Amino acid sequence: MENKIKVAVMGATGAVGQVFMWMLSDHPWFELAYCTASAARVGQKYASTVHWVMPFEMPEAIKDIDVKEFNFDAMKEAGVKIVFSALPAAVAMEAEPQLRARGFYVFSNAAAMRYDQDVPILIPDTNVEQLDLIRTQGYPQTGFCVTNANCVTTGLAMALAPLRKFGIKTITINSYQSVSGAGYPGLSSFDITDNCIPFIKGEEEKIEKEVKKILSINPDVYAYTVRVPVMFGHLETVWLDFEQDVECDEIVKAWNEFKECQDLPSTPKQPIVYSPESTFPQPKYAFWGNPKGMVVYTGRLKKKNGKIGFCLLVNNIVKGAAGGSIQNAEAFVSRFLNR
Ligand SMILES: NC(=O)c1ccc[n+]([C@@H]2O[C@H](COP(=O)([O-])OP(=O)(O)OC[C@H]3O[C@@H](n4cnc5c(N)ncnc54)[C@H](OP(=O)(O)O)[C@@H]3O)[C@@H](O)[C@H]2O)c1
């Protein structure tokens, strides 16, 4: 694309921020023009201050970028239009409405604005039409905020989107969530090494609220969320009750035929990949696929007493966070700027 759109990353040194920096280092539509972290890092080169936790090398293109202060005027002067937020929710709660009011297009990972009625929780593969809510926020006269879902919900909503047509009555979900989901430095190694923690604050409530808002459905949801000693990728086991009798091969067919948003650079050709392999999927495949980490993997499909059960794997920091946000911005550009 000629004239790439200039973008900023807020919270660029955190777990999600690092994925933004990596994916934006060579993006066909977006140019990384500005990045921020907490005050102590301002003025330092990115590579010299970040504690890089990705399982691959830092791209050369981002190493010498200066970490800057959060300053609206400086961002405007740098030509920034789109702001990607990987801020903690409490910081986002203040910063994001201010960015929107100053005309920036904000794509956020934080929960701060997710439940506002006029703010979409967007997963373009499943509910791209909800992008139109930005007009209710005042776009094109003002800026806007678009959020992505909690990382567990993203994987769940992806796997359920093609199954909505069967009438989902109840969802029972258990998650096995990696430590990167708690950010960096996150949990104490003393707490998580050789251990599992069957409580993640607020997570079960988020899943229930968000899956309903994203998919516009109203099933009963029963969730347990567990932190496990794995670096990347959230595994989920799911049981579903449907309004009609559904066979496993119909579920596989629905997943295989799910191929929306192919025109966006960050959307895989096959967004949901199912395998009948008995030990599939596993968190060690979290960075598989093209683009890396954007595919949701499903497996262990079975039917018992009319219920359908399966496993899924979502990369929590890519599809479930920064990659999902970038895909949201691509969907906006494609739908509203006709690029
Ligand atoms: N991790 C996931 O899997 C995941 C998935 C979906 C959504 N999210 C959401 O995404 C957001 C970021 O998560 P994360 O896991 O990347 O967190 P994180 O690793 O703790 O990173 C937070 C980032 O925000 C910066 N920051 C902290 N306090 C700040 C302040 N007062 N002013 C400016 N910058 C500040 C940090 O800078 P310093 O490095 O300088 O402290 C860092 O760059 C959170 O809202 C989280 O809930 C996370």
mmCIF file of C-alpha atoms in Angstrom, residues 104-294:
data_model
loop_
_atom_site.group_PDB
_atom_site.id
_atom_site.type_symbol
_atom_site.label_atom_id
_atom_site.label_comp_id
_atom_site.label_asym_id
_atom_site.label_seq_id
_atom_site.Cartn_x
_atom_site.Cartn_y
_atom_site.Cartn_z
ATOM 1 C CA PHE A 104 -7.427 9.129 17.281
ATOM 2 C CA TYR A 105 -8.737 5.744 16.142
ATOM 3 C CA VAL A 106 -8.076 3.535 19.181
ATOM 4 C CA PHE A 107 -7.831 -0.268 18.954
ATOM 5 C CA SER A 108 -7.544 -1.585 22.485
ATOM 6 C CA ASN A 109 -6.772 -4.828 24.285
ATOM 7 C CA ALA A 110 -7.824 -3.480 27.649
ATOM 8 C CA ALA A 111 -11.174 -4.285 29.253
ATOM 9 C CA ALA A 112 -11.715 -0.618 30.185
ATOM 10 C CA MET A 113 -14.282 0.264 27.463
ATOM 11 C CA ARG A 114 -15.373 -3.230 26.320
ATOM 12 C CA TYR A 115 -18.803 -3.106 27.921
ATOM 13 C CA ASP A 116 -19.796 0.377 26.753
ATOM 14 C CA GLN A 117 -22.834 -0.054 24.523
ATOM 15 C CA ASP A 118 -21.391 1.899 21.617
ATOM 16 C CA VAL A 119 -17.973 0.181 21.744
ATOM 17 C CA PRO A 120 -17.696 -3.018 19.720
ATOM 18 C CA ILE A 121 -15.840 -6.082 20.961
ATOM 19 C CA LEU A 122 -14.669 -6.956 17.495
ATOM 20 C CA ILE A 123 -13.482 -10.228 15.988
ATOM 21 C CA PRO A 124 -13.780 -9.446 12.280
ATOM 22 C CA ASP A 125 -14.115 -13.117 11.336
ATOM 23 C CA THR A 126 -17.320 -13.291 13.413
ATOM 24 C CA ASN A 127 -18.975 -9.867 13.826
ATOM 25 C CA VAL A 128 -17.431 -7.360 11.414
ATOM 26 C CA GLU A 129 -20.814 -5.582 11.121
ATOM 27 C CA GLN A 130 -20.423 -4.383 14.747
ATOM 28 C CA LEU A 131 -17.695 -2.038 13.472
ATOM 29 C CA ASP A 132 -20.534 0.226 12.394
ATOM 30 C CA LEU A 133 -20.952 1.178 16.093
ATOM 31 C CA ILE A 134 -18.070 3.614 15.591
ATOM 32 C CA ARG A 135 -20.592 5.890 13.900
ATOM 33 C CA THR A 136 -22.597 5.936 17.166
ATOM 34 C CA GLN A 137 -19.398 7.127 18.864
ATOM 35 C CA GLY A 138 -19.281 10.042 16.418
ATOM 36 C CA TYR A 139 -16.967 8.839 13.634
ATOM 37 C CA PRO A 140 -16.075 10.392 11.181
ATOM 38 C CA GLN A 141 -16.455 13.700 13.097
ATOM 39 C CA THR A 142 -14.543 12.262 16.087
ATOM 40 C CA GLY A 143 -12.187 9.442 16.901
ATOM 41 C CA PHE A 144 -13.454 6.095 18.194
ATOM 42 C CA CYS A 145 -12.517 3.089 20.274
ATOM 43 C CA VAL A 146 -12.763 -0.549 19.172
ATOM 44 C CA THR A 147 -11.823 -3.287 21.626
ATOM 45 C CA ASN A 148 -10.949 -6.913 21.238
ATOM 46 C CA ALA A 149 -12.164 -9.613 23.568
ATOM 47 C CA ASN A 150 -10.503 -11.228 26.507
ATOM 48 C CA CYS A 151 -8.066 -13.826 25.095
ATOM 49 C CA VAL A 152 -10.002 -16.948 26.175
ATOM 50 C CA THR A 153 -13.217 -15.512 24.786
ATOM 51 C CA THR A 154 -11.559 -14.806 21.439
ATOM 52 C CA GLY A 155 -10.694 -18.487 20.922
ATOM 53 C CA LEU A 156 -14.118 -19.581 22.133
ATOM 54 C CA ALA A 157 -16.029 -17.073 19.988
ATOM 55 C CA MET A 158 -14.030 -18.079 16.900
ATOM 56 C CA ALA A 159 -14.837 -21.776 17.366
ATOM 57 C CA LEU A 160 -18.515 -21.045 18.119
ATOM 58 C CA ALA A 161 -19.184 -18.501 15.356
ATOM 59 C CA PRO A 162 -19.725 -21.107 12.620
ATOM 60 C CA LEU A 163 -21.839 -23.208 15.031
ATOM 61 C CA ARG A 164 -24.363 -20.444 15.856
ATOM 62 C CA LYS A 165 -26.640 -21.746 13.104
ATOM 63 C CA PHE A 166 -27.311 -24.914 15.170
ATOM 64 C CA GLY A 167 -28.682 -22.841 18.101
ATOM 65 C CA ILE A 168 -26.248 -22.841 21.050
ATOM 66 C CA LYS A 169 -28.176 -23.401 24.316
ATOM 67 C CA THR A 170 -25.414 -23.915 26.889
ATOM 68 C CA ILE A 171 -21.640 -23.517 26.924
ATOM 69 C CA THR A 172 -19.492 -25.289 29.519
ATOM 70 C CA ILE A 173 -15.890 -24.164 29.244
ATOM 71 C CA ASN A 174 -12.721 -24.919 31.195
ATOM 72 C CA SER A 175 -9.529 -23.053 30.331
ATOM 73 C CA TYR A 176 -5.860 -23.918 30.846
ATOM 74 C CA GLN A 177 -4.230 -20.504 30.516
ATOM 75 C CA SER A 178 -0.568 -19.743 29.956
ATOM 76 C CA VAL A 179 1.454 -17.378 32.146
ATOM 77 C CA SER A 180 1.953 -14.828 29.334
ATOM 78 C CA GLY A 181 -1.754 -14.082 29.792
ATOM 79 C CA ALA A 182 -0.864 -12.336 33.044
ATOM 80 C CA GLY A 183 1.592 -9.975 31.299
ATOM 81 C CA TYR A 184 5.261 -9.392 32.162
ATOM 82 C CA PRO A 185 6.590 -9.953 34.806
ATOM 83 C CA GLY A 186 3.175 -11.349 35.765
ATOM 84 C CA LEU A 187 2.938 -14.142 38.306
ATOM 85 C CA SER A 188 5.651 -14.993 40.780
ATOM 86 C CA SER A 189 7.620 -18.086 39.644
ATOM 87 C CA PHE A 190 7.175 -19.329 43.222
ATOM 88 C CA ASP A 191 3.401 -19.464 42.686
ATOM 89 C CA ILE A 192 3.228 -21.017 39.215
ATOM 90 C CA THR A 193 6.245 -23.325 38.838
ATOM 91 C CA ASP A 194 5.142 -26.963 39.056
ATOM 92 C CA ASN A 195 1.631 -25.798 39.914
ATOM 93 C CA CYS A 196 -1.833 -24.847 38.578
ATOM 94 C CA ILE A 197 -3.988 -22.065 40.014
ATOM 95 C CA PRO A 198 -7.756 -22.591 39.639
ATOM 96 C CA PHE A 199 -8.699 -18.910 39.833
ATOM 97 C CA ILE A 200 -8.053 -15.947 37.517
ATOM 98 C CA LYS A 201 -9.667 -12.793 38.818
ATOM 99 C CA GLY A 202 -12.611 -11.599 36.730
ATOM 100 C CA GLU A 203 -11.926 -14.025 33.874
ATOM 101 C CA GLU A 204 -14.989 -16.271 34.146
ATOM 102 C CA GLU A 205 -17.335 -13.265 34.269
ATOM 103 C CA LYS A 206 -15.603 -11.742 31.210
ATOM 104 C CA ILE A 207 -16.077 -14.911 29.162
ATOM 105 C CA GLU A 208 -19.796 -15.033 29.937
ATOM 106 C CA LYS A 209 -20.430 -11.361 29.131
ATOM 107 C CA GLU A 210 -18.211 -11.121 26.084
ATOM 108 C CA VAL A 211 -19.192 -14.273 24.198
ATOM 109 C CA LYS A 212 -22.823 -13.105 24.336
ATOM 110 C CA LYS A 213 -22.000 -9.582 23.142
ATOM 111 C CA ILE A 214 -19.719 -10.750 20.316
ATOM 112 C CA LEU A 215 -21.935 -13.494 18.918
ATOM 113 C CA SER A 216 -25.298 -11.865 19.768
ATOM 114 C CA ILE A 217 -26.482 -15.087 21.433
ATOM 115 C CA ASN A 218 -27.835 -15.729 24.920
ATOM 116 C CA PRO A 219 -26.811 -19.223 26.114
ATOM 117 C CA ASP A 220 -26.171 -20.277 29.706
ATOM 118 C CA VAL A 221 -22.395 -20.186 30.227
ATOM 119 C CA TYR A 222 -20.518 -22.251 32.845
ATOM 120 C CA ALA A 223 -16.830 -21.333 33.036
ATOM 121 C CA TYR A 224 -13.804 -22.334 35.094
ATOM 122 C CA THR A 225 -10.447 -20.722 34.344
ATOM 123 C CA VAL A 226 -7.117 -22.172 35.473
ATOM 124 C CA ARG A 227 -3.577 -20.762 35.170
ATOM 125 C CA VAL A 228 -1.072 -23.452 34.145
ATOM 126 C CA PRO A 229 2.756 -23.411 33.934
ATOM 127 C CA VAL A 230 2.938 -22.929 30.151
ATOM 128 C CA MET A 231 4.482 -19.884 28.441
ATOM 129 C CA PHE A 232 2.154 -19.187 25.493
ATOM 130 C CA GLY A 233 -1.271 -20.351 24.305
ATOM 131 C CA HIS A 234 -4.541 -20.972 26.112
ATOM 132 C CA LEU A 235 -6.080 -24.432 25.811
ATOM 133 C CA GLU A 236 -9.838 -24.723 26.361
ATOM 134 C CA THR A 237 -12.178 -27.704 26.725
ATOM 135 C CA VAL A 238 -15.748 -26.988 25.706
ATOM 136 C CA TRP A 239 -19.098 -28.811 25.947
ATOM 137 C CA LEU A 240 -22.103 -27.464 24.047
ATOM 138 C CA ASP A 241 -25.844 -28.156 24.085
ATOM 139 C CA PHE A 242 -27.673 -27.240 20.896
ATOM 140 C CA GLU A 243 -31.333 -26.613 20.117
ATOM 141 C CA GLN A 244 -31.127 -29.267 17.402
ATOM 142 C CA ASP A 245 -29.374 -32.612 17.139
ATOM 143 C CA VAL A 246 -25.933 -32.063 15.592
ATOM 144 C CA GLU A 247 -23.412 -34.666 14.422
ATOM 145 C CA CYS A 248 -19.639 -34.304 14.726
ATOM 146 C CA ASP A 249 -19.131 -34.268 10.950
ATOM 147 C CA GLU A 250 -21.473 -31.246 10.689
ATOM 148 C CA ILE A 251 -19.290 -29.434 13.232
ATOM 149 C CA VAL A 252 -16.105 -30.208 11.277
ATOM 150 C CA LYS A 253 -17.778 -29.100 8.035
ATOM 151 C CA ALA A 254 -18.857 -25.793 9.636
ATOM 152 C CA TRP A 255 -15.289 -25.113 10.886
ATOM 153 C CA ASN A 256 -13.740 -26.025 7.532
ATOM 154 C CA GLU A 257 -16.133 -23.807 5.594
ATOM 155 C CA PHE A 258 -15.486 -20.805 7.855
ATOM 156 C CA LYS A 259 -13.346 -18.568 5.633
ATOM 157 C CA GLU A 260 -14.324 -14.961 6.152
ATOM 158 C CA CYS A 261 -12.160 -11.824 6.023
ATOM 159 C CA GLN A 262 -9.603 -13.416 3.710
ATOM 160 C CA ASP A 263 -8.729 -10.073 2.214
ATOM 161 C CA LEU A 264 -7.154 -8.749 5.432
ATOM 162 C CA PRO A 265 -3.367 -9.139 5.700
ATOM 163 C CA SER A 266 -3.514 -10.657 9.215
ATOM 164 C CA THR A 267 -6.282 -13.178 8.515
ATOM 165 C CA PRO A 268 -5.169 -16.742 7.841
ATOM 166 C CA LYS A 269 -6.657 -18.466 4.782
ATOM 167 C CA GLN A 270 -8.131 -21.073 7.150
ATOM 168 C CA PRO A 271 -8.880 -19.241 10.457
ATOM 169 C CA ILE A 272 -10.008 -22.432 12.284
ATOM 170 C CA VAL A 273 -7.984 -25.586 11.729
ATOM 171 C CA TYR A 274 -9.395 -28.888 12.987
ATOM 172 C CA SER A 275 -7.401 -32.091 13.336
ATOM 173 C CA PRO A 276 -8.699 -35.521 14.414
ATOM 174 C CA GLU A 277 -5.227 -36.369 15.809
ATOM 175 C CA SER A 278 -5.844 -37.754 19.320
ATOM 176 C CA THR A 279 -3.387 -35.419 21.113
ATOM 177 C CA PHE A 280 -4.224 -32.226 19.179
ATOM 178 C CA PRO A 281 -4.097 -29.294 19.914
ATOM 179 C CA GLN A 282 -1.345 -28.421 22.410
ATOM 180 C CA PRO A 283 0.069 -25.061 23.585
ATOM 181 C CA LYS A 284 3.390 -25.845 21.894
ATOM 182 C CA TYR A 285 1.640 -25.141 18.559
ATOM 183 C CA ALA A 286 0.684 -21.612 19.690
ATOM 184 C CA PHE A 287 2.916 -19.924 17.092
ATOM 185 C CA TRP A 288 2.017 -22.228 14.201
ATOM 186 C CA GLY A 289 0.160 -20.927 11.173
ATOM 187 C CA ASN A 290 0.436 -17.997 8.805
ATOM 188 C CA PRO A 291 0.431 -15.300 10.079
ATOM 189 C CA LYS A 292 2.037 -16.909 13.133
ATOM 190 C CA GLY A 293 -0.338 -17.271 16.091
ATOM 191 C CA MET A 294 -3.493 -16.161 14.233
#
